[in-house]
CSV table of C-alpha atoms in Angstrom, one decimal:
chain,number,residue,atom,x,y,z
A,223,TRP,CA,147.0,157.6,20.4
A,224,VAL,CA,143.9,159.9,21.2
A,225,SER,CA,144.7,162.2,18.1
A,226,GLU,CA,144.8,159.7,16.0
A,227,PHE,CA,141.6,158.1,17.1
A,228,THR,CA,139.8,161.1,17.2
A,229,ARG,CA,140.8,161.8,13.3
A,230,GLN,CA,139.7,158.5,12.1
A,231,LEU,CA,136.6,158.5,14.5
A,232,HIS,CA,135.4,161.6,13.2
A,233,ALA,CA,136.1,160.7,9.7
A,234,ARG,CA,134.0,157.2,10.1
A,235,LEU,CA,131.2,159.1,12.2
A,236,GLU,CA,130.7,161.9,9.2
A,237,ILE,CA,130.5,158.8,6.8
A,238,VAL,CA,127.8,156.7,9.0
A,239,SER,CA,126.0,159.3,10.0
A,240,GLY,CA,125.5,161.5,6.9
A,241,HIS,CA,126.0,164.7,8.7
A,242,THR,CA,128.9,167.0,9.5
A,243,ILE,CA,129.9,166.1,12.9
A,244,ASP,CA,131.8,168.9,15.5
A,245,ILE,CA,134.3,166.9,17.9
A,246,TRP,CA,135.6,169.1,20.7
A,247,ARG,CA,138.8,167.7,22.7
A,248,ASP,CA,140.8,169.4,24.8
A,249,GLU,CA,144.2,170.4,23.1
A,250,GLU,CA,145.8,172.1,26.1
A,251,LYS,CA,146.7,168.8,27.7
A,252,LEU,CA,145.7,170.0,30.8
A,253,GLY,CA,147.6,168.4,34.1
A,254,ALA,CA,146.0,167.6,37.3
A,255,ALA,CA,147.0,170.5,38.8
A,256,ASP,CA,145.3,172.7,36.0
A,257,ARG,CA,141.9,174.4,36.5
A,258,PHE,CA,138.7,173.1,35.2
A,259,ASN,CA,138.4,176.3,33.5
A,260,ASP,CA,135.4,178.1,31.5
A,261,THR,CA,136.4,176.9,28.1
A,262,ILE,CA,136.2,173.2,29.0
A,263,ALA,CA,133.0,173.6,31.1
A,264,SER,CA,131.4,175.4,28.3
A,265,ALA,CA,132.3,172.8,25.6
A,266,VAL,CA,131.3,170.2,27.8
A,267,ARG,CA,127.5,172.0,28.4
A,268,ASN,CA,127.3,172.3,24.6
A,269,SER,CA,128.2,168.8,23.3
A,270,ALA,CA,125.4,166.0,22.5
A,271,ILE,CA,127.7,163.2,23.8
A,272,LEU,CA,130.6,163.0,25.9
A,273,LEU,CA,133.0,160.3,24.8
A,274,VAL,CA,135.7,158.9,27.8
A,275,VAL,CA,138.7,157.3,26.7
A,276,LEU,CA,139.9,155.0,29.9
A,277,SER,CA,143.4,154.4,30.9
A,278,PRO,CA,144.7,154.4,34.3
A,279,SER,CA,145.5,158.0,33.9
A,280,TYR,CA,142.0,159.1,33.2
A,281,PHE,CA,141.0,157.6,36.8
A,282,ASN,CA,143.6,159.6,38.6
A,283,SER,CA,142.8,162.7,36.8
A,284,GLY,CA,140.6,165.3,38.9
A,285,TYR,CA,139.5,167.4,36.2
A,286,CYS,CA,138.2,164.1,34.1
A,287,GLN,CA,135.8,163.6,37.1
A,288,LYS,CA,134.8,167.2,36.7
A,289,GLU,CA,134.0,166.8,33.0
A,290,ARG,CA,131.6,163.9,33.6
A,291,SER,CA,129.9,165.9,36.5
A,292,GLU,CA,129.2,168.8,34.3
A,293,PHE,CA,128.1,166.8,31.5
A,294,TYR,CA,125.7,164.8,33.8
A,295,ALA,CA,124.3,168.1,35.5
A,296,GLN,CA,123.7,169.4,31.8
A,297,THR,CA,121.6,166.5,30.4
A,298,ARG,CA,119.5,166.6,33.6
A,299,ARG,CA,119.1,170.2,32.8
A,300,ASP,CA,118.3,169.3,29.3
A,301,GLY,CA,115.8,166.6,30.6
A,302,LYS,CA,117.3,164.4,28.1
A,303,GLU,CA,119.5,162.0,30.6
A,304,SER,CA,119.5,159.0,27.9
A,305,VAL,CA,118.2,158.4,24.6
A,306,GLY,CA,115.9,155.3,25.0
A,307,SER,CA,118.1,152.4,26.5
A,308,LYS,CA,121.5,154.7,25.4
A,309,ALA,CA,123.1,156.7,27.6
A,310,ARG,CA,125.0,159.9,26.4
A,311,VAL,CA,128.1,159.0,27.7
A,312,VAL,CA,130.4,156.7,25.5
A,313,LYS,CA,133.4,154.3,27.2
A,314,ALA,CA,136.4,154.0,24.6
A,315,ALA,CA,138.8,151.6,27.1
A,316,LYS,CA,142.4,152.1,25.7
A,317,LEU,CA,144.0,150.1,28.1
A,318,ARG,CA,142.7,147.9,30.9
A,319,VAL,CA,141.8,149.1,34.3
A,320,PRO,CA,141.2,146.8,37.2
A,321,LEU,CA,137.5,146.8,38.2
A,322,GLU,CA,137.8,148.2,41.8
A,323,ARG,CA,139.3,151.8,39.8
A,324,TYR,CA,135.6,152.5,38.0
A,325,PRO,CA,133.3,154.8,39.6
A,326,PRO,CA,129.5,153.8,39.9
A,327,ASP,CA,128.3,156.0,36.9
A,328,LEU,CA,131.1,154.1,34.4
A,329,ARG,CA,130.0,150.6,35.6
A,330,GLU,CA,126.8,151.1,34.0
A,331,LEU,CA,127.9,151.8,31.0
A,332,LEU,CA,128.8,149.5,27.7
A,333,GLU,CA,132.4,149.6,27.1
A,334,TYR,CA,134.4,149.5,23.9
A,335,LYS,CA,137.8,147.9,24.3
A,336,PHE,CA,140.7,148.6,22.2
A,337,TYR,CA,142.8,146.0,24.1
A,338,ALA,CA,142.8,142.4,24.2
A,339,GLU,CA,144.0,139.6,26.8
A,340,ILE,CA,147.0,138.3,24.7
A,341,PRO,CA,147.4,135.0,24.9
A,342,PRO,CA,144.1,134.2,25.9
A,343,GLY,CA,143.5,133.6,29.7
A,344,SER,CA,147.2,135.1,30.4
A,345,GLY,CA,145.9,137.8,32.3
A,346,ILE,CA,148.3,140.2,30.3
A,347,TYR,CA,146.4,142.9,28.2
A,348,LYS,CA,147.7,144.7,25.0
A,349,GLU,CA,146.4,147.4,23.0
A,350,PHE,CA,145.3,146.5,19.5
A,351,HIS,CA,148.2,148.0,17.5
A,352,LEU,CA,150.7,146.7,20.1
A,353,ALA,CA,149.6,143.2,19.3
A,354,GLU,CA,152.0,141.2,17.2
A,355,ASP,CA,148.8,138.9,15.7
A,356,GLN,CA,148.0,140.6,12.8
A,357,GLN,CA,144.1,139.5,13.0
A,358,ILE,CA,144.1,141.3,16.6
A,359,ARG,CA,145.7,144.4,14.9
A,360,ALA,CA,142.8,144.3,12.4
A,361,ARG,CA,140.6,145.1,14.9
A,362,TYR,CA,141.1,148.6,15.8
A,363,PRO,CA,139.5,149.7,12.7
A,364,THR,CA,136.4,147.7,13.2
A,365,ARG,CA,136.0,148.9,16.7
A,366,VAL,CA,136.5,152.2,15.8
A,367,ASP,CA,133.3,151.9,13.3
A,368,ASP,CA,131.7,150.4,16.9
A,369,VAL,CA,132.1,153.6,18.5
A,370,ALA,CA,131.0,155.7,15.5
A,371,GLN,CA,127.9,153.4,15.1
A,372,GLU,CA,126.6,153.9,18.6
A,373,ILE,CA,127.5,157.6,18.5
A,374,ALA,CA,125.5,158.2,15.3
A,375,GLY,CA,122.8,156.2,16.9
A,376,ILE,CA,122.6,158.3,19.8
A,377,LEU,CA,122.6,161.6,17.9
A,378,ASP,CA,119.8,160.6,15.7
A,379,GLY,CA,117.8,159.9,18.6
A,380,LEU,CA,118.6,163.4,20.0
A,381,GLU,CA,117.0,165.1,16.8
A,382,PRO,CA,113.6,166.2,17.2
A,383,VAL,CA,112.1,164.2,14.5
A,384,SER,CA,114.1,160.9,14.7
A,385,THR,CA,114.2,158.8,11.3
A,386,SER,CA,115.4,155.8,13.1
A,387,SER,CA,113.3,152.9,12.6
A,388,THR,CA,111.7,150.9,15.6
A,389,PRO,CA,114.1,147.7,16.3
A,390,GLN,CA,112.6,144.3,14.6
A,391,GLY,CA,113.0,143.0,18.0
A,392,LEU,CA,115.4,142.4,21.3
A,393,ILE,CA,118.0,139.8,21.2
A,394,TYR,CA,120.5,138.8,24.1
A,395,VAL,CA,124.0,138.0,23.2
A,396,ALA,CA,125.8,136.7,26.1
A,397,GLU,CA,128.8,137.9,27.7
A,398,THR,CA,131.5,135.9,27.0
A,399,THR,CA,135.5,135.5,27.5
A,400,SER,CA,138.1,136.8,25.7
A,401,ASP,CA,138.8,134.3,23.1
A,402,VAL,CA,135.7,134.4,21.5
A,403,GLU,CA,134.7,138.0,22.0
A,404,SER,CA,135.5,139.1,18.7
A,405,GLN,CA,133.3,136.6,17.2
A,406,ARG,CA,130.6,138.0,19.7
A,407,ASP,CA,131.2,141.3,18.5
A,408,ASP,CA,131.1,140.4,14.9
A,409,LEU,CA,127.6,138.7,15.6
A,410,CYS,CA,126.2,141.9,17.6
A,411,ARG,CA,127.3,144.1,14.8
A,412,HIS,CA,125.4,141.8,12.2
A,413,LEU,CA,122.4,141.9,14.2
A,414,ALA,CA,122.4,145.5,14.3
A,415,GLN,CA,122.9,145.7,10.8
A,416,LEU,CA,119.9,143.8,10.4
A,417,GLY,CA,117.9,145.9,12.3
A,418,TYR,CA,117.7,144.5,16.2
A,419,ASP,CA,118.8,146.1,19.3
A,420,VAL,CA,121.2,143.5,21.3
A,421,GLU,CA,121.6,143.2,24.9
A,422,PRO,CA,123.3,143.7,27.2
A,423,LYS,CA,124.7,147.1,26.5
A,424,GLN,CA,126.9,147.4,29.7
A,425,GLU,CA,129.6,145.5,31.0
A,426,LEU,CA,128.4,142.8,33.2
A,427,ARG,CA,132.0,142.0,34.5
A,428,LEU,CA,131.5,145.3,36.4
A,429,LEU,CA,128.6,144.8,38.6
A,430,PRO,CA,128.1,142.5,42.0
A,431,ALA,CA,126.7,139.5,41.4
A,432,ARG,CA,123.1,140.6,42.7
A,433,ASP,CA,122.9,143.2,40.2
A,434,ILE,CA,124.1,140.6,37.3
A,435,ARG,CA,121.6,138.3,38.2
A,436,ASN,CA,118.5,141.0,38.3
A,437,PHE,CA,119.7,142.5,35.1
A,438,VAL,CA,120.1,139.2,33.1
A,439,ALA,CA,116.8,138.2,34.4
A,440,GLU,CA,115.1,141.2,33.6
A,441,THR,CA,116.6,141.6,30.3
A,442,ILE,CA,115.8,138.3,29.0
A,443,GLN,CA,112.3,138.4,29.9
A,444,LYS,CA,112.1,141.1,26.9
A,445,CYS,CA,113.9,139.1,24.3
A,446,CYS,CA,112.8,136.7,21.9
A,447,LEU,CA,116.3,134.7,21.5
A,448,THR,CA,119.3,134.3,23.6
A,449,ILE,CA,122.5,133.7,22.0
A,450,HIS,CA,125.7,132.2,24.4
A,451,PRO,CA,129.2,131.7,23.0
A,452,VAL,CA,131.3,129.8,25.1
A,453,GLY,CA,134.9,129.6,24.8
A,454,ALA,CA,137.8,127.6,26.2
A,455,TYR,CA,138.1,129.4,29.7
A,456,TYR,CA,135.7,129.6,32.5
A,457,GLY,CA,135.7,133.0,32.7
A,458,PHE,CA,135.3,136.0,35.5
A,459,ALA,CA,133.4,134.8,38.7
A,460,PRO,CA,132.3,137.6,40.5
A,461,GLU,CA,132.2,138.0,44.3
A,462,GLY,CA,128.9,136.8,45.8
A,463,ALA,CA,128.3,134.1,42.8
A,464,ASP,CA,129.4,131.2,44.3
A,465,GLY,CA,132.1,130.5,41.9
A,466,LYS,CA,129.9,130.6,39.2
A,467,SER,CA,131.4,132.7,36.1
A,468,VAL,CA,129.2,135.5,34.3
A,469,VAL,CA,129.1,133.1,31.3
A,470,GLN,CA,127.5,130.4,33.5
A,471,MET,CA,125.5,132.7,35.4
A,472,GLN,CA,123.8,133.8,32.0
A,473,VAL,CA,123.0,130.2,30.8
A,474,GLU,CA,121.3,129.6,33.9
A,475,LEU,CA,119.4,132.4,34.2
A,476,ALA,CA,118.2,132.0,30.2
A,477,GLN,CA,117.4,128.4,31.0
A,478,MET,CA,115.2,129.9,34.4
A,479,ASP,CA,112.9,132.0,32.0
A,480,THR,CA,109.4,130.4,32.7
A,481,ARG,CA,107.0,133.4,30.7
A,482,ASN,CA,104.7,131.7,28.6
A,483,GLY,CA,105.6,131.8,24.8
A,484,ASP,CA,109.1,130.5,23.2
A,485,LEU,CA,112.3,132.0,24.1
A,486,GLU,CA,114.7,130.5,21.7
A,487,ARG,CA,118.2,129.7,23.2
A,488,ILE,CA,121.1,129.0,21.4
A,489,ILE,CA,124.5,127.7,23.0
A,490,TRP,CA,127.5,128.2,20.4
A,491,VAL,CA,130.9,126.5,21.0
A,492,PRO,CA,133.4,126.7,18.5
A,493,GLU,CA,134.1,123.6,16.5
A,494,GLY,CA,137.3,121.6,17.9
A,495,LEU,CA,137.5,123.5,21.1
A,496,VAL,CA,139.7,122.4,23.6
A,497,PRO,CA,139.0,123.9,27.4
A,498,HIS,CA,142.2,125.0,28.9
A,499,GLU,CA,140.7,124.7,32.4
A,500,ASP,CA,139.5,121.6,34.4
A,501,THR,CA,136.5,124.1,35.4
A,502,GLN,CA,135.9,124.5,31.9
A,503,LYS,CA,135.8,121.0,30.9
A,504,SER,CA,133.3,120.2,33.4
A,505,PHE,CA,131.0,123.2,32.5
A,506,LEU,CA,131.1,122.3,28.8
A,507,GLU,CA,130.3,118.5,29.5
A,508,ARG,CA,127.4,119.9,31.4
A,509,LEU,CA,126.3,122.2,28.8
A,510,ARG,CA,126.3,119.1,26.4
A,511,THR,CA,124.0,116.9,28.6
A,512,ASP,CA,122.1,119.2,30.7
A,513,TYR,CA,121.4,121.9,28.5
A,514,ALA,CA,121.7,120.4,24.8
A,515,GLY,CA,118.1,119.6,23.6
A,516,ARG,CA,116.2,120.8,27.0
A,517,GLY,CA,115.5,124.3,26.2
A,518,PHE,CA,118.8,125.1,24.1
A,519,GLU,CA,119.9,124.5,20.7
A,520,PHE,CA,123.5,123.3,21.4
A,521,LEU,CA,125.9,124.4,18.0
A,522,GLU,CA,129.5,123.0,18.0
A,523,ARG,CA,130.3,124.3,14.8
A,524,PRO,CA,132.5,126.8,13.0
A,525,PHE,CA,131.3,130.5,13.7
A,526,ARG,CA,129.9,130.7,9.8
A,527,ALA,CA,127.2,127.8,11.4
A,528,LEU,CA,126.2,130.1,14.1
A,529,ALA,CA,125.6,132.9,11.9
A,530,THR,CA,123.4,131.1,9.6
A,531,CYS,CA,121.5,129.3,12.6
A,532,VAL,CA,120.6,132.7,13.9
A,533,GLU,CA,119.4,134.3,10.5
A,534,ASP,CA,117.2,130.9,9.8
A,535,ARG,CA,115.7,131.8,13.7
A,536,LEU,CA,115.1,135.5,12.7
A,537,LYS,CA,113.7,134.9,9.2
A,538,ALA,CA,109.8,135.1,8.7
A,539,PRO,CA,109.2,132.6,6.1
A,540,GLU,CA,106.0,133.2,3.8
A,541,ARG,CA,104.9,130.1,2.0
A,542,GLU,CA,104.1,130.6,-1.8
A,543,ILE,CA,100.7,130.0,-3.3
A,544,HIS,CA,100.6,126.7,-5.1
A,545,THR,CA,97.7,125.5,-7.5
A,546,THR,CA,98.4,122.0,-6.8
A,547,GLY,CA,99.5,119.4,-4.2
A,548,MET,CA,98.3,119.3,-0.7
A,549,PRO,CA,99.5,121.3,2.3
A,550,PRO,CA,101.9,120.2,4.6
A,551,SER,CA,100.4,117.5,7.0
A,552,ASP,CA,99.2,119.2,10.7
A,553,VAL,CA,102.1,117.3,13.4
A,554,TYR,CA,101.0,116.1,16.4
A,555,VAL,CA,104.5,116.3,18.8
A,556,VAL,CA,104.1,113.9,21.4
A,557,CYS,CA,105.9,114.5,24.6
A,558,ASP,CA,106.8,114.5,28.4
A,559,ASN,CA,107.2,117.2,30.5
A,560,LEU,CA,110.5,116.4,30.8
A,561,ASP,CA,111.3,117.5,27.3
A,562,ARG,CA,108.9,120.3,27.5
A,563,ALA,CA,111.5,123.0,26.2
A,564,LEU,CA,112.7,121.0,23.3
A,565,ALA,CA,108.9,120.6,22.5
A,566,LYS,CA,108.6,124.3,22.0
A,567,ASN,CA,111.8,124.9,20.2
A,568,ILE,CA,110.6,122.1,17.6
A,569,LYS,CA,106.9,123.5,17.4
A,570,PHE,CA,108.6,127.0,16.6
A,571,PHE,CA,110.9,125.4,13.9
A,572,LEU,CA,107.8,123.5,12.3
A,573,PHE,CA,105.4,126.3,12.6
A,574,SER,CA,108.1,128.6,10.8
A,575,HIS,CA,108.2,125.8,8.0
A,576,GLY,CA,104.5,126.0,7.3
A,577,CYS,CA,103.1,123.1,9.5
A,578,GLN,CA,100.4,123.6,11.7
A,579,VAL,CA,101.6,121.7,15.0
A,580,GLU,CA,100.0,120.7,18.3
A,581,VAL,CA,102.0,119.8,21.3
A,582,THR,CA,100.6,117.1,24.1
A,583,PRO,CA,98.8,119.5,26.8
A,584,ALA,CA,100.7,120.1,29.7
A,585,ALA,CA,98.3,118.8,32.0
A,586,LEU,CA,98.0,115.5,29.8
A,587,ALA,CA,101.9,114.8,29.9
A,588,GLN,CA,101.7,114.8,33.8
A,589,VAL,CA,99.9,111.7,33.8
A,590,ASP,CA,100.3,108.2,32.0
A,591,LEU,CA,98.9,108.8,28.1
A,592,THR,CA,98.1,105.5,27.5
A,593,GLY,CA,94.6,104.9,27.0
A,594,ASN,CA,94.1,108.7,27.3
A,595,ALA,CA,91.1,109.4,25.4
A,596,GLU,CA,92.2,113.3,24.9
A,597,HIS,CA,95.6,111.7,23.6
A,598,GLU,CA,94.0,109.4,21.0
A,599,LYS,CA,92.0,112.0,19.6
A,600,LEU,CA,95.0,114.1,18.9
A,601,LEU,CA,96.6,111.2,17.6
A,602,ARG,CA,94.0,110.5,15.0
A,603,ARG,CA,93.4,114.3,14.1
A,604,ASN,CA,96.8,114.9,13.0
A,605,GLY,CA,98.2,113.5,10.0
A,606,ALA,CA,101.9,113.5,11.5
A,607,HIS,CA,103.1,112.5,14.9
A,608,LEU,CA,106.6,113.1,16.1
A,609,VAL,CA,107.5,111.7,19.3
A,610,LEU,CA,110.5,113.2,21.7
A,611,HIS,CA,112.6,110.9,23.2
A,612,GLY,CA,115.0,113.0,25.2
A,613,ALA,CA,114.9,113.0,29.3
A,614,THR,CA,112.2,110.4,29.1
A,615,SER,CA,112.4,106.7,30.0
A,616,GLU,CA,112.8,103.6,28.1
A,617,ALA,CA,109.2,102.5,29.2
A,618,TRP,CA,107.8,105.7,28.0
A,619,MET,CA,109.0,105.2,24.6
A,620,GLN,CA,108.0,101.7,24.5
A,621,ASP,CA,104.4,102.7,25.3
A,622,ARG,CA,104.4,105.2,22.4
A,623,ILE,CA,105.8,102.8,20.0
A,624,ARG,CA,103.3,100.5,20.8
A,625,GLU,CA,100.5,103.3,20.2
A,626,LEU,CA,102.1,104.2,17.1
A,627,ASN,CA,102.1,101.0,15.6
A,628,ARG,CA,98.1,100.4,17.1
A,629,LEU,CA,96.9,103.1,15.2
A,630,ARG,CA,98.7,102.3,11.7
A,631,MET,CA,97.0,98.6,12.2
A,632,ALA,CA,94.0,100.0,12.4
A,633,GLY,CA,93.9,101.3,8.8
A,634,ALA,CA,95.4,104.8,9.5
A,635,THR,CA,98.5,106.0,7.4
A,636,PRO,CA,100.1,108.8,9.5
A,637,ILE,CA,103.5,109.7,9.3
A,638,GLN,CA,105.4,108.9,12.0
A,639,ALA,CA,109.0,109.5,13.5
A,640,ILE,CA,111.0,109.8,16.7
A,641,TYR,CA,113.1,112.3,17.7
A,642,LEU,CA,116.0,111.1,20.0
A,643,ALA,CA,117.2,114.2,22.0
A,644,ASN,CA,120.1,114.4,24.5
A,645,PRO,CA,121.4,112.4,26.8
A,646,ARG,CA,122.4,109.8,24.5
A,647,ARG,CA,121.7,106.3,26.2
A,648,GLU,CA,121.9,102.5,25.2
A,649,ASP,CA,118.3,102.1,24.9
A,650,LYS,CA,118.1,104.7,22.5
A,651,ASP,CA,120.8,103.4,20.4
A,652,ASP,CA,118.7,99.8,20.7
A,653,ILE,CA,115.7,100.9,19.2
A,654,LEU,CA,114.3,98.8,16.3
A,655,VAL,CA,111.0,99.9,14.6
A,656,ARG,CA,109.1,99.6,11.2
A,657,ASP,CA,107.6,102.2,9.5
A,658,ILE,CA,108.7,104.9,11.8
A,659,THR,CA,111.6,107.1,11.1
A,660,LEU,CA,114.1,107.7,13.7
A,661,LEU,CA,115.6,111.0,13.6
A,662,PRO,CA,118.9,111.6,15.2
A,663,GLY,CA,119.1,114.9,17.2
A,664,TYR,CA,122.0,114.6,19.7
A,665,SER,CA,124.2,117.6,19.8
A,666,PRO,CA,125.9,119.0,18.0
A,667,VAL,CA,123.2,118.3,15.2
A,668,THR,CA,120.9,120.9,14.8
A,669,ILE,CA,117.0,120.6,14.8
A,670,ALA,CA,116.8,121.7,11.3
A,671,GLU,CA,119.4,119.0,10.3
A,672,ALA,CA,117.5,116.1,12.4
A,673,LEU,CA,114.2,117.0,11.1
A,674,LYS,CA,115.1,117.0,7.3
A,675,PRO,CA,114.2,113.7,6.8
A,676,PHE,CA,110.7,114.0,8.7
A,677,LEU,CA,110.1,117.3,6.6
A,678,LYS,CA,110.5,115.6,3.1
A,679,GLN,CA,107.9,112.9,4.3
A,680,THR,CA,105.4,115.5,5.1
A,681,GLY,CA,105.8,117.0,1.8
A,682,VAL,CA,107.1,120.3,3.2
A,683,PHE,CA,110.3,120.4,0.8
A,684,ASP,CA,107.9,119.7,-2.0
A,685,PHE,CA,106.7,123.1,-1.7
A,686,GLY,CA,108.3,126.2,-2.4
A,687,PHE,CA,109.2,128.9,0.4
A,688,LYS,CA,110.5,132.6,-0.1
A,689,VAL,CA,111.9,134.1,2.8
A,690,ALA,CA,111.3,137.9,3.3
A,691,ALA,CA,114.7,139.0,4.9
A,692,ARG,CA,116.0,142.2,5.6
A,693,VAL,CA,119.4,142.9,3.6
A,694,SER,CA,121.9,145.1,4.9
A,695,GLY,CA,125.3,146.2,3.7
A,696,GLY,CA,125.0,144.0,0.6
A,697,ARG,CA,125.2,140.7,2.0
């Protein structure tokens, strides 16, 4: 297996790097009793990257440990123990090995798995090439390419003058369960092709709960977008996590991000997903009621819908110049602090479509808006009003409806709409209004779909938009 893997990796690596690459591998097949000799030591010291193929026998080999120790020593002498955020040791896991077998230095590294849990949730792991399912077998060449791309990027960074471009941004694609892991890998690969750096690069399941929390919180602080794929299983719960899975921990830590500015968050659940555990069923319900529309866009759609949504979030809209017509209306987003996270997501979306957006100031939203002079000023200054009705009460909403009606009766002609967000309640379904557009935005409806009638009213869809997007790989 290793011989064939090396051959295929070598061929792929020269294609993706555009250079001639030398790969050295111990062909002597040294046993545990053999010495770590000068030939091996010299080869290790002269290598730019150490690729370790993990299996139970690897962890039983003393000379494999010596190889890593010698390589680490050489990188310290070179003063280049890593290339940016990338280590110079790459892991290819041929077989699953229990977590307690991993030494600390290997726990911290990203792992390219050549095996899968078959069926998901069974606790039985098989190598790709041994799987009966052709779709799982077909993942092997793609994973070889992943390893080749990783190595090529590290080699490029080791060049005296790197030709690699600066990443367009950092995106967090959360670690997930085995049943949706292949979709996560596809998304990470596509984001990398678009020029984005993707985290996490290490296996969170290999870390204790405290380290997971620290790493995820610190990493999300640097990201512009977090994406959380959620499958049919609850997933691995590390010790010290109070029974919470790694999947749930990442969602909660993304929600807790309180830095200034927008952090876009997406939760993706495959369409028609049936949870296989009661714990996961309860978790999915919490995601739908407590997270959807509250700082997170909740997509319960096919994977292609997620890919499209992510690309839309990352595109930089650029408005064409027109000689006729009026520009899109300025929009005042009226919200309570309970819906502040949703307001941020909507503000970003409207702004990306050419609208000038103002949101109810946080200090203002803490008090009763009725009769507030500053609030009245914002209503009259903007040509379109969008009221968010998510976690707010029925009484709060009725006050806002009376405000909008009063403004129109005074002779103003603004465009007005009410965005109905999670949680869905009976009082929301009973709202009856004239001249105010109702925009149902309950999950799994996306913000883009819900706001489409509003954008048409403001005239945004009467204008042409062109998108400057990086096209890679012919896609």
